[in-house]
Every structure is written in structure tokens, then in C-alpha cells.
XYZ file of C-alpha atoms in Angstrom:
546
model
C 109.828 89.585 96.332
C 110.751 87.224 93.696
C 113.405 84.651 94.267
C 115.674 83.446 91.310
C 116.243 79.793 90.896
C 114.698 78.939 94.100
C 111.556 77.291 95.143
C 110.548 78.784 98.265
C 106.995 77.522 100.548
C 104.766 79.710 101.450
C 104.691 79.492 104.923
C 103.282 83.005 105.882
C 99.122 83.848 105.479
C 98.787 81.917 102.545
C 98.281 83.925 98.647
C 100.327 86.810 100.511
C 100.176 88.643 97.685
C 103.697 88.605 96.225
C 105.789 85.596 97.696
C 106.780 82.669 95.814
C 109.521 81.113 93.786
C 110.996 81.711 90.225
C 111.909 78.121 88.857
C 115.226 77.449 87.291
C 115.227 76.563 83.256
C 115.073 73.294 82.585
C 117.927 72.320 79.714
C 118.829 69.115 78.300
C 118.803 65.861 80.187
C 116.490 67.398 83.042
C 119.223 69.668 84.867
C 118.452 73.479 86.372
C 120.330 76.467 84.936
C 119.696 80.172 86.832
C 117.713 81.750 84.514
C 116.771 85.106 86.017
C 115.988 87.223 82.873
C 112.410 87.724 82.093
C 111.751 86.074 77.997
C 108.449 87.508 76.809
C 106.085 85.277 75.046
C 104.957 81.936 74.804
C 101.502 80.353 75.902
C 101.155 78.187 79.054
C 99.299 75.434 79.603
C 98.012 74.530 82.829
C 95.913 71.041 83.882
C 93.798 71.084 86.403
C 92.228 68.007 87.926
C 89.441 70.070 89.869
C 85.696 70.008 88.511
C 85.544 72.347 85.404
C 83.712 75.926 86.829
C 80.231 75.895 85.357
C 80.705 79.672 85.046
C 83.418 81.884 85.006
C 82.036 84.808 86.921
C 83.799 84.212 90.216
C 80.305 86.157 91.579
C 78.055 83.202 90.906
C 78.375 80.293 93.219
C 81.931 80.950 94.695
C 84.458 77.948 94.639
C 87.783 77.181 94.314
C 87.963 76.147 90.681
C 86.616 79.654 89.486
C 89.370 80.978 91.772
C 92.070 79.487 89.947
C 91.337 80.480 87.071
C 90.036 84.418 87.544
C 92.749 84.755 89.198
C 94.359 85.430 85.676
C 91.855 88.231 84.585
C 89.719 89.490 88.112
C 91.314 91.630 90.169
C 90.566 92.731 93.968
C 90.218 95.991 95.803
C 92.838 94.923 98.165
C 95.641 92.154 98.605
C 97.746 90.581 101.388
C 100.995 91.406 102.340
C 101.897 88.615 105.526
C 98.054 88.314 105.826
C 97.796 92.308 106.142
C 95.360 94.051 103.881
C 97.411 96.449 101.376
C 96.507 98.012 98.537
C 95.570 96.771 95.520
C 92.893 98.481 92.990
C 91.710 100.740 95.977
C 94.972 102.978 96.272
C 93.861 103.232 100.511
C 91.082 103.367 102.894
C 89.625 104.767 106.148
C 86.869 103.261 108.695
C 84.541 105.640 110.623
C 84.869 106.407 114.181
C 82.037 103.987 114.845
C 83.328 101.201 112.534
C 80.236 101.201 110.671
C 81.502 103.052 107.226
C 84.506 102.197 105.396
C 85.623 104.545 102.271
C 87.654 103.587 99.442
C 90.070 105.893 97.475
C 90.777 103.852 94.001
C 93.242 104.215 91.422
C 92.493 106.270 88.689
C 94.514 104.800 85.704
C 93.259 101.106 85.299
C 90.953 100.253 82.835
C 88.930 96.808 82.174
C 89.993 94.654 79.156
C 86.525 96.301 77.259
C 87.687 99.555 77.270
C 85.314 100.456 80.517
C 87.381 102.712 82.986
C 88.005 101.335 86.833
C 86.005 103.781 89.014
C 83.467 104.124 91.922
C 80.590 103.549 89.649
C 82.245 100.221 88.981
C 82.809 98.989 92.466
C 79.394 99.819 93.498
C 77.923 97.762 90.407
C 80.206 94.810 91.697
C 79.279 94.670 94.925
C 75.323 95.219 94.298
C 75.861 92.117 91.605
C 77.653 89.986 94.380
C 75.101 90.893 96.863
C 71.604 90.766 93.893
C 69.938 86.977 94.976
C 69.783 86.382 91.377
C 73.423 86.129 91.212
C 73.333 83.157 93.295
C 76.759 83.746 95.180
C 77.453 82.201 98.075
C 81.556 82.713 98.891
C 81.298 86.542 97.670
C 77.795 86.844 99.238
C 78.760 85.827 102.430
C 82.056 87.747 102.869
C 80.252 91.115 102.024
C 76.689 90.432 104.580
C 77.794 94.188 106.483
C 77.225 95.774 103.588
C 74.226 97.330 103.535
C 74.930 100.141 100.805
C 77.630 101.195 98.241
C 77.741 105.373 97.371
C 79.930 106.390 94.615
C 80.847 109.809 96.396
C 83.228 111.170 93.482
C 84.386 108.982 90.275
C 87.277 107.392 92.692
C 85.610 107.312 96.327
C 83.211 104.555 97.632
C 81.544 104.645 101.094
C 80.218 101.427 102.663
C 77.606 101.558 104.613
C 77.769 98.725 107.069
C 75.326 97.164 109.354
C 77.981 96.390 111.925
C 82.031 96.921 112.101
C 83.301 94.347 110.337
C 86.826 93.476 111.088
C 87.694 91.019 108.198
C 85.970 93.268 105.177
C 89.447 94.166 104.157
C 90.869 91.009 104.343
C 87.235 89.656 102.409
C 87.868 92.218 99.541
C 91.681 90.342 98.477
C 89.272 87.422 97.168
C 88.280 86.893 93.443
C 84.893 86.263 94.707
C 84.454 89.853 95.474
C 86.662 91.092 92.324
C 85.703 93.440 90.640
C 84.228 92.904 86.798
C 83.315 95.490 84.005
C 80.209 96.959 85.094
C 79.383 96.996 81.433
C 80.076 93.237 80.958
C 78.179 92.816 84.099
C 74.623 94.339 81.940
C 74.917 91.162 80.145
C 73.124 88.121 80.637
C 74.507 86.071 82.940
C 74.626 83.282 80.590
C 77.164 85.303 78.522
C 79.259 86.643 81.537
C 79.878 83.550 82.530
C 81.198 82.284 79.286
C 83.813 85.795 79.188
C 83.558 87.475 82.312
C 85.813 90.975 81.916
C 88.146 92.094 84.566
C 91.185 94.227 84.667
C 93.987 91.419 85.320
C 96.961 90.340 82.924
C 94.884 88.149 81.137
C 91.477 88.304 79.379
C 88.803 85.321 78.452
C 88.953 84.610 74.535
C 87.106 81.418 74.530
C 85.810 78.668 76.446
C 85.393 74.904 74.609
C 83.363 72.681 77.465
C 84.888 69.690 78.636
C 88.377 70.753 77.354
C 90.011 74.600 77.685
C 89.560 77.742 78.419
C 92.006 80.012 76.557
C 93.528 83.383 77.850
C 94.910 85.966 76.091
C 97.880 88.521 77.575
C 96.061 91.694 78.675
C 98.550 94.205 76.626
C 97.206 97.497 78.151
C 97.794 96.428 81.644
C 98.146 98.572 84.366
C 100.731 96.619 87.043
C 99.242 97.283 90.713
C 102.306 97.643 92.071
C 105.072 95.069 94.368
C 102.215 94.239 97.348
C 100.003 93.532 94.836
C 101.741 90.731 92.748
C 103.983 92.883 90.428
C 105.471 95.999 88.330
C 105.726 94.680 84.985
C 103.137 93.867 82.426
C 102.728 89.894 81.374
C 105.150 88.836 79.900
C 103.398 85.477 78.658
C 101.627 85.602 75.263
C 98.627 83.325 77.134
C 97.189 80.777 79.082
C 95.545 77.039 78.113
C 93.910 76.048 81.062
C 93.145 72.362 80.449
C 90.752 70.371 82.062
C 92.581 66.856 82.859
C 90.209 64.977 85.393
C 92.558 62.006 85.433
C 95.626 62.204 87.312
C 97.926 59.503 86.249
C 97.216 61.685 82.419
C 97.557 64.448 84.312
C 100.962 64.087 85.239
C 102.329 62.418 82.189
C 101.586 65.679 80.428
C 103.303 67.567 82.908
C 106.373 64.481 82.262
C 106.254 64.735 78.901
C 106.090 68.663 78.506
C 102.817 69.046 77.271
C 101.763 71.254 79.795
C 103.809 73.500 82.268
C 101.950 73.542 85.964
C 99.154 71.108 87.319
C 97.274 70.495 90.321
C 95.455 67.978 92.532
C 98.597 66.211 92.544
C 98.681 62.764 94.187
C 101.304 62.375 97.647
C 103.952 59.840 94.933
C 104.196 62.922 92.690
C 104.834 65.398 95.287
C 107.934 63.217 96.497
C 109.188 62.953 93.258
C 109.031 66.623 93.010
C 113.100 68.220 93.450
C 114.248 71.571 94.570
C 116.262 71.292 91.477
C 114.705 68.600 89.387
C 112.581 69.164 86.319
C 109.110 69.363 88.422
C 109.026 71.300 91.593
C 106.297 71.325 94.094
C 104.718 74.009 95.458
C 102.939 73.592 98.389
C 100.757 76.438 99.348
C 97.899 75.658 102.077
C 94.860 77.602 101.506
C 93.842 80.087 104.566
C 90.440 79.708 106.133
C 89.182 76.252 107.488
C 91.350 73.085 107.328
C 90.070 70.083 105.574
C 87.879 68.366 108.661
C 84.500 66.179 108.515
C 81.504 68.193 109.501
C 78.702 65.847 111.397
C 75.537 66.853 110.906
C 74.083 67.642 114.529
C 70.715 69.068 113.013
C 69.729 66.023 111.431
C 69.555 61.793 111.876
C 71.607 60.373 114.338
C 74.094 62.935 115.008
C 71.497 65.225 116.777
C 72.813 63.044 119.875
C 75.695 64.724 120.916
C 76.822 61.295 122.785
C 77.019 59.499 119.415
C 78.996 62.550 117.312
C 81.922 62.236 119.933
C 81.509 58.138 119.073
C 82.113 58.925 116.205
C 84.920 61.017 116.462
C 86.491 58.824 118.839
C 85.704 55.768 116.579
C 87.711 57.447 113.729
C 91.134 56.115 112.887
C 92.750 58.890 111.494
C 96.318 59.027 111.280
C 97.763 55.411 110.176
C 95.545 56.639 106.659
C 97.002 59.738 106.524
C 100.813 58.651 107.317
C 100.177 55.488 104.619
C 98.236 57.275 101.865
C 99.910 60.887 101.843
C 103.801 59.910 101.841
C 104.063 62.473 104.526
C 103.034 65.519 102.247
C 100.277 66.006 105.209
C 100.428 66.526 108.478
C 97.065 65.960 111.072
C 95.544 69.146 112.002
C 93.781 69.465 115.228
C 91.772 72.618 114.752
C 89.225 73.988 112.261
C 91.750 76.596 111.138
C 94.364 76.444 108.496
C 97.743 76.221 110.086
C 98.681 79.487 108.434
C 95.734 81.278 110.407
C 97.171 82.953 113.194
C 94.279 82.417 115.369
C 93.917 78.744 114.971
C 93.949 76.350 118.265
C 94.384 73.113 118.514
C 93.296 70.559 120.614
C 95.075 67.176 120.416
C 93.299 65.328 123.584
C 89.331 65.770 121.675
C 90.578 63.580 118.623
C 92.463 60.615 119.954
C 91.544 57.422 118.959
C 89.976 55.051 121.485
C 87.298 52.651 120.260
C 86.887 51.730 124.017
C 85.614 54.789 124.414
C 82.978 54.972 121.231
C 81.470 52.015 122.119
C 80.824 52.926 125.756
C 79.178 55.987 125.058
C 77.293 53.604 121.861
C 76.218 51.117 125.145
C 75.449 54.311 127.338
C 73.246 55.845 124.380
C 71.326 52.906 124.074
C 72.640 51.442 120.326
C 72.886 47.896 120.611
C 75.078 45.616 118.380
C 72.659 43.764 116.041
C 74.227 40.636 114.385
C 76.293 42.069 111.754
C 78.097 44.059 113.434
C 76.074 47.248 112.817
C 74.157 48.987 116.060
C 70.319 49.519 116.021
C 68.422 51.235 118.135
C 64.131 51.234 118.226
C 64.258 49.364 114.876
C 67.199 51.621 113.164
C 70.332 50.797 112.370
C 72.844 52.913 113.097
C 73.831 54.661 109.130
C 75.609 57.682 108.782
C 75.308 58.803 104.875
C 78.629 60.391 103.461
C 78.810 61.766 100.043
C 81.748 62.445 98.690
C 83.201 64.903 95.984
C 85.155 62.977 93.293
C 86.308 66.647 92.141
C 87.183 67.749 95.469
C 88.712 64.917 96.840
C 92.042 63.152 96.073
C 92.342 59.276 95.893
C 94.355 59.310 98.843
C 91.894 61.098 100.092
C 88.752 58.848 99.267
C 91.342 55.873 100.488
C 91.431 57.602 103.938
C 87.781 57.973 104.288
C 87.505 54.297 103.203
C 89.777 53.394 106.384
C 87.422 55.564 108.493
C 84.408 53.831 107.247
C 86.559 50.012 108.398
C 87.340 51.837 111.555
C 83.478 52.961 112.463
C 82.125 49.907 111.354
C 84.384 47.931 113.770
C 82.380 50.076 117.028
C 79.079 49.576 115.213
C 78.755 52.189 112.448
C 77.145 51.739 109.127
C 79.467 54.381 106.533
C 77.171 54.734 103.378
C 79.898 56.422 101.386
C 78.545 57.996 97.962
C 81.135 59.239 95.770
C 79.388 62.042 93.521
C 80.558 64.745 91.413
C 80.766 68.013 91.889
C 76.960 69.386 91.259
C 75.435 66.688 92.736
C 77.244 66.642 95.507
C 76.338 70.419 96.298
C 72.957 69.035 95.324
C 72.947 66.593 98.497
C 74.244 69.010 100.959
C 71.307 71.573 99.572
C 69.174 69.310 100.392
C 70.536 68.276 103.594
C 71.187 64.178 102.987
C 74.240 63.903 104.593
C 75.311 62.933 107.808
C 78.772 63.709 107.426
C 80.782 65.465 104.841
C 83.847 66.686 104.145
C 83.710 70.509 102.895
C 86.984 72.364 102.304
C 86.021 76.138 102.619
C 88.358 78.680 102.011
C 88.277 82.294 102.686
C 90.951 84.587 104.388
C 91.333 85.237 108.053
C 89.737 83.254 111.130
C 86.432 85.415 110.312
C 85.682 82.007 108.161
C 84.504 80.395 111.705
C 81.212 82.879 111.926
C 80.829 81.782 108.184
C 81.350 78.484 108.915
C 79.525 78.215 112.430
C 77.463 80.811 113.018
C 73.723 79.708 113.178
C 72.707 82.203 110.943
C 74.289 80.273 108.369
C 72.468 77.668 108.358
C 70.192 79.779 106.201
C 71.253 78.996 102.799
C 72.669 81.881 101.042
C 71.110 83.362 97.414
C 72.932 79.963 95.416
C 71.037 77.520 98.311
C 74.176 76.468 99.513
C 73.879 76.995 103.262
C 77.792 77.085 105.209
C 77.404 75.399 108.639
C 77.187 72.439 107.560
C 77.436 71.040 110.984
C 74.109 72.849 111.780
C 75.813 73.902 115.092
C 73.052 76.682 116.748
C 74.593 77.753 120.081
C 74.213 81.396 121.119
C 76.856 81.306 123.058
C 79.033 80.728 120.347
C 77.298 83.335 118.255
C 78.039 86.224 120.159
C 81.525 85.294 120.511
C 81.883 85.177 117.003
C 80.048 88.456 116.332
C 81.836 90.283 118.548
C 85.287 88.602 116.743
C 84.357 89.995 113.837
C 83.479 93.660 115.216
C 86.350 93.920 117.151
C 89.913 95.588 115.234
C 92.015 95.168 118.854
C 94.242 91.966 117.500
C 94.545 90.411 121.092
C 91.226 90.845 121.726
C 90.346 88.879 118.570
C 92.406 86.642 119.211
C 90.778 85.705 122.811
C 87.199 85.681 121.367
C 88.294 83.289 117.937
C 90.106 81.091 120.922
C 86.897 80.608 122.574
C 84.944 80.202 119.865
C 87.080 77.145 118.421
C 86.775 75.459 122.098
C 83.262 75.211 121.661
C 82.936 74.584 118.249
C 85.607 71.879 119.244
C 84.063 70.279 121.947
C 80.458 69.970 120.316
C 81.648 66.658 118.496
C 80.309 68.116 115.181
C 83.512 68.680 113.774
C 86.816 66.300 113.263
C 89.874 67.839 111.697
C 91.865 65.852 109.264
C 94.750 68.340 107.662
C 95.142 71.284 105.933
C 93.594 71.766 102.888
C 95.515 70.043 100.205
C 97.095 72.669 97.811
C 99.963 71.557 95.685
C 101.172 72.595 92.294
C 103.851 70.901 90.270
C 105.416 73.305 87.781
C 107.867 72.348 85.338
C 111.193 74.245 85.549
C 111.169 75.936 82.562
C 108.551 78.273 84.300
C 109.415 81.066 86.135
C 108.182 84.126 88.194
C 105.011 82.890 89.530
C 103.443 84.187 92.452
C 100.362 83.367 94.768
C 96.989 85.037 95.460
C 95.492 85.767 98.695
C 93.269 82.481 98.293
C 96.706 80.644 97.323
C 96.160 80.296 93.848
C 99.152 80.452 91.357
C 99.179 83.606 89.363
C 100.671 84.026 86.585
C 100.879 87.868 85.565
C 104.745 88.273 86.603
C 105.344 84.251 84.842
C 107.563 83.955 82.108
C 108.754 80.017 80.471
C 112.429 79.698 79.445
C 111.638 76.983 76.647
């Protein structure tokens, strides 16, 4: 449902696929009319501060940045409706007795913005491209590992053949990583998909100038997917500049000054200057999946000592940062689960802060302080290497790992922080020199813990990005998540992902922070937008009352 003149926070599964807020017209002098009448037309600009996709194929690689924007022109198999898989391009579904096939009916009236029709054909070309190693996916790879064959059984039925029941394949499928593309774009070299990938959304690529915009163009033939899948009506926008504004102060003066309509990566002094009924309006809408934690490295340097991770952790002075440097726009998570996961646990007494207690397991583990301060051990000093992602990463945020670097180095830690931007900082982690890192992940449904955690992830997937990150190998932990994600009983799930999170917990590899940041200012002269499954604005039901 769409709600006039209101701005209402997602609070359910975040991206449910058809709750959000319809912002009131801004008129002279800043104040909000109601403005509840659709006007066709007009382009909107959007400015985002996050690291400009190197390709625009959601399939290759798989973050966050290519989410936001395919959002506009991919569309998914399925969608979320209060975190339940409903339909979307596939019109329903059934799963096999055994769990181990799941069959697709699709629609049969949507066609790709080249002319090529939506069918069975298509879906099994998508899934073989996420799943070919030369795509080099990792999001989309990893959400679709059951799959061990797609059969186009008639032009609008697919059967998956899976290697095991997967419980969160439904949920995986809402994700633009997994979208589905024009199998005849797809022939192309990648080179030129990923300069005008082809979906069937409201929008469609017409051009991409690096370093500055991509532009989109209103899809005119599209098909709506109906109210649980964002909307009934076709765009009503005439297109989309999607800027690329790495600076925020610039950022937000454009959004001041009118220049553009909707940014993100907004910094915590903007958000609370945001108003319910001012002329910028926040919209806060936490991604699902993990929340925004440091991983510690336990398969490599230092942190292979499980006495000095939980040092670490309890070294760590986390929430004076947090209350200072966000403004109170967000809140310390205890668990490795988004707060809108309904399967996340928290555990409060693992995180507090007691430098006492870091430097007495330090003494017990044999680091002794040297005279500066810093601990050595057998000739070595006791460094922990952090890079950092300047495009992932807020300045509050970078602040509050500065405070944790003061705070460590006060029990004996040496912080090497490394700010770095976004390919070479995927570049560090591929090749494993980190010690700690902070590594938002997002994907729907607590099934992002075996991505996250399982030790067969530590495997790097076809793009060499590899997920646990915290190099956590504990068979104990993956059987409980295996048999998580094979399991459809809900309160069964829900005992196993409990488990799981205690010992994923209580291994000192991980230390939550907050949810992952995910705020949008929108001017309100912009109405009608809605979120994805991933939590990304989309803008196919949007209209601006200029």
C-alpha cells in the first residue's frame, strides 16, 4: 500500500515489496501540500555517494551499488510481502515431496525492453549465466549453490533441480542479483552487457558516461507485476539521472538546492535535519541479512588465538562513538543479524566493554607491553591490519573505527587502519591481508549466516571474493546451518539459526556494531516510491510534483 503525504519506516522484513511513503509536494517557502494525484513525466535525478558499479549486470560481482540501480530495469522471479515470498515474474510455485525440485509457473505477457519475450528459456539462461565461473558472481552465485540444473519443461514452466532442499531459494530469487536479464542481451559480450544490461523493469539503460551518470529511460511497454510486487500502473516518470556524487557535503547541497530529488549515504546531521513534513524527508530502511559488525580474521595472524579475538572484542569501545558520531540515527546491535531478521539473537553480556578484562587475557596469552605501549610477543608486535572502504563506509563511520583503534591501543593493540577504495579494498580481502574488516553483506532471510559462516565459504566464489571472512571452520556449526537451510518447519528454523548465532557469537571472530546504515533523503516534491526486497528505493510507481 501506498500512503499519501506520509513518510512511513519500514519496520517489517526490509524491501517488502510494496511498503513505503508517498512524500507531500513541496510549494513555495519549503511547506508540504497533500498531493495524492499521480503527474506523469519529468526525469529524476538521484546522487549516490556509494562507489560507482564497474558493471551494470547485477550477475557479475554482486554488491549493493549495482542493486540500487537495477533495481530500476531487473526484475525478480519473486518478491516479499512482510518477508514472505510472493509472486512476482513467476505467477506461483511448488516444491517436491522431497524438497529437492522446485517448479516455476511464469507469467506469460511480459516482455524485455529488446523485444525478447519473458519465458522458461529465459530463466534457465539467467540462472546458468549467474551460476557460469566466467561470470564472476559472487552475491547471485552464492544464493543459487542448490541448483544443480534448470529444465525449461513448457515455454512458462522451470524445474530446479536441487542438490539439497533449500529453504531460503524463494526468498534468494526477490534479489536483483538473481534477476532475470534478456537472454538475448545476455549472448553479448560481457563488456557490452555491462555497459546496458536489458531487463523487464520500468526503466531501461540508455547510456552510461564514467565518473558521472547513468541515464534511464521510462520503459513504455511495461507490464505492472501486480500490488505484492511494487505496483499496477506503468511509470509514470519520463526517467532517471543517477549521479555519481562521492562527496557528501556536495551531495547534499544538491539535494538543498533542488538539483537532484533523492540521495544516499547520508551523514547522522542530515538525517536530523530531515522533517516528517519539511522539504527533505528521511527514509530509513535497514537492509535484511547481516548487520554491520567487524569480522576478525581467526584463520590468519594473531587472531588465530581465540584468547586474543575476545581481547579484542572486549578492548573495543563501542558505544560512546556511536552515540557521539551518529546523532542517534543508530542504535548498537548485538547480533550478526539485521534487526528486521526475525531470527536474529542477541547477546548483550559477549560485547561489554572491560579493558580489565583484555589485558588479562593479553598477560594470560603471553603479549607483553613493550615500551610504547604496543604488546609483543617472540619478537612481534602485536598489529592487527584494518582496511577500510572509503565507498562503503560513512565518516562517522571511519570516526568510530578511529575511536576503536584509541581504545585497542590503550590495552596494547597496534590498529593499522588503511582507508582504500572500493576495488582495492576487495583486492585486500582476496588476498587475505586483513586482520579485521568491516563487511556489510546483505541478502534476505537469516540463510545469510551459512553464507556468511559456513566453512565452505571460505572457498572464494567464481569473482575470488570468498564470504566468511572470519574464516570460522567449526563443524558443529556447519551442520546446524545446513540443516537451517533444509528445513521449511519455521520453529524449527528458528531453533537451529538460534544456535548457530551462539556459536558464531561466542568464537570472538565477530563484533556487532549496528544495522547496516540505509538512509535516503528525498525531496518532497517526490512521491510514490517504494522499496525492494534488498531495501533499495524503487522508483516504478514515483511520480515528482514540481
Amino acid at each position: 500500500m501506498i500512503l499519501d503525504s506520509v513518510q512511513k519506516r519500514v519496520t517489517a522484513v526490509a524491501g517488502a515489496a510494496a511498503l513505503l511513503l508517498t512524500l507531500a509536494a513541496c510549494t513555495g517557502g519549503g511547506a508540504a501540500t497533500s498531493s495524492s494525484t499521480p503527474v506523469d513525466g519529468g526525469t529524476l535525478v538521484y546522487a549516490s555517494g556509494d562507489a560507482e558499479p564497474t558493471c551494470l549486470d547485477p550477475h557479475v560481482g554482486g554488491n549493493y551499488p549495482q542493486a540500487l540501480l537495477s533495481s530500476q530495469y531487473i526484475e525478480e522471479l519473486t518478491a516479499l510481502d512482510d518477508g514472505k515470498p510472493v509472486p512476482a515474474l513467476a505467477e506461483s510455485w511448488k516444491t517436491s515431496d522431497d524438497g529437492k525440485a522446485l517448479t516455476f509457473t511464469l507469467r506469460d505477457d511480459v516482455t524485455f525492453t529488446d523485444g525478447t519475450p519473458f519465458d522458461a528459456a529465459a530463466v534457465v539462461a539467467n540462472i546458468e549465466h549467474v551460476q557460469d565461473p566466467t561470470t564472476a558472481s559472487s552475491t547471485g552465485y552464492l544464493a543459487l549453490q542448490s541448483i544443480t540444473k534448470a529444465t525449461a519443461t513448457d515455454d512458462h514452466t522451470v524445474t530446479l533441480t536441487l542438490s539439497r532442499p533449500d529453504s531460503a531459494l524463494l526468498e534468494s530469487f526477490s534479489q536483483p542479483w538473481v534477476g532475470m536479464e534478456s537472454p538475448k542481451a545476455l549472448q553479448r559480450s560481457q563488456a557490452v552487457n555491462c555497459e546496458s544490461p536489458v531487463g523487464t523493469g520500468p526503466f531501461r539503460v540508455t547510456g552510461w558516461k564514467h565518473g558521472d551518470r547513468v541515464t534511464l529511460a521510462k520503459n513504455a511497454d511495461y507490464t505492472p507485476l501486480g500490488k505484492q510486487a511494487g505496483g499496477t500502473t506503468k511509470p509514470h516518470l519520463a526517467g532517471i539521472t543517477w549521479r555519481f556524487l562521492p562527496d557528501s557535503t556536495s551531495r547534499y547541497a544538491a539535494l538543498q538546492s533542488g538539483q537532484v530529488d533523492v540521495i544516499d549515504n547520508a551523514q547522522p546531521d542530515q538525517l536530523k535535519a530531515a522533517s516528517s513534513k519539511g522539504a527533505i524527508r528521511d527514509l530509513d530502511a535497514p537492509r535484511p541479512g547481516a548487520s554491520n559488525r567487524l569480522e576478525l580474521n581467526s584463520g590468519h595472524g594473531v587472531f588465530r588465538d581465540e584468547a586474543v579475538r575476545k581481547a579484542f572484542i572486549a578492548g573495543a569501545e563501542v558505544d560512546p562513538g556511536i552515540e557521539s558520531l551518529f546523532l542517534g540515527t543508530a542504535k548498537r546491535s548485538y547480533s550478526v543479524l539485521s534487526s528486521v531478521e526475525p531470527y536474529g539473537f542477541s547477546d548483550k553480556s559477549l560485547f561489554e566493554y572491560s579493558p580489565k578484562q583484555a589485558k588479562q587475557l593479553l598477560d594470560d596469552a603471553g603479549w607483553k607491553v613493550g615500551s610504547d605501549g604496543i604488546r609483543e610477543k617472540d619478537g612481534q608486535q602485536l598489529t592487527v591490519t584494518f582496511p577500510v572502504s572509503t565507498n562503503q563506509s560513512v565518516p562517522a563511520e571511519r570516526s568510530l573505527f578511529q575511536q576503536i583503534q584509541a581504545s585497542e591501543q590503550a590495552v596494547g593493540f597496534k590498529v593499522v587502519l588503511k582507508e582504500l577504495d572500493l576495488s582495492s579494498w576487495y583486492a585486500a580481502l582476496a588476498a587475505n591481508q586483513y586482520d579485521v574488516v568491516s563487511a556489510p553483506y546483505t541478502k534476505v532471510g537469516a540463510d545469510v549466516l551459512r553464507i556468511l559462516y559456513d566453512s565452505a565459504s571460505i572457498t572464494p566464489a567464481p569473482s575470488g571474493y570468498f564470504a566468511n571472512l572470519a574464516q570460522l571452520d567449526d563443524p558443529k556449526l556447519d551442520d546446524l546451518l545446513q540443516q537451517a537451510a533444509q528445513t521449511s518447519d519455521t520453529s524449527e528454523r528458528g531453533d537451529l539459526y538460534e544456535q548457530a548465532q551462539k556459536l558464531i557469537l561466542s568464537s570472538g571472530t565477530v563484533l556487532p556494531l549496528y544495522d547496516q546504515q540505509n538512509h535516503f533523503l528525498i525531496r518532497s516534491a517526490v512521491h510514490g516510491v517504494q522499496t525492494t526486497a534488498v531495501s533499495t528505493p524503487w522508483f516504478g510507481t514515483a511520480w515528482i510534483d514540481r
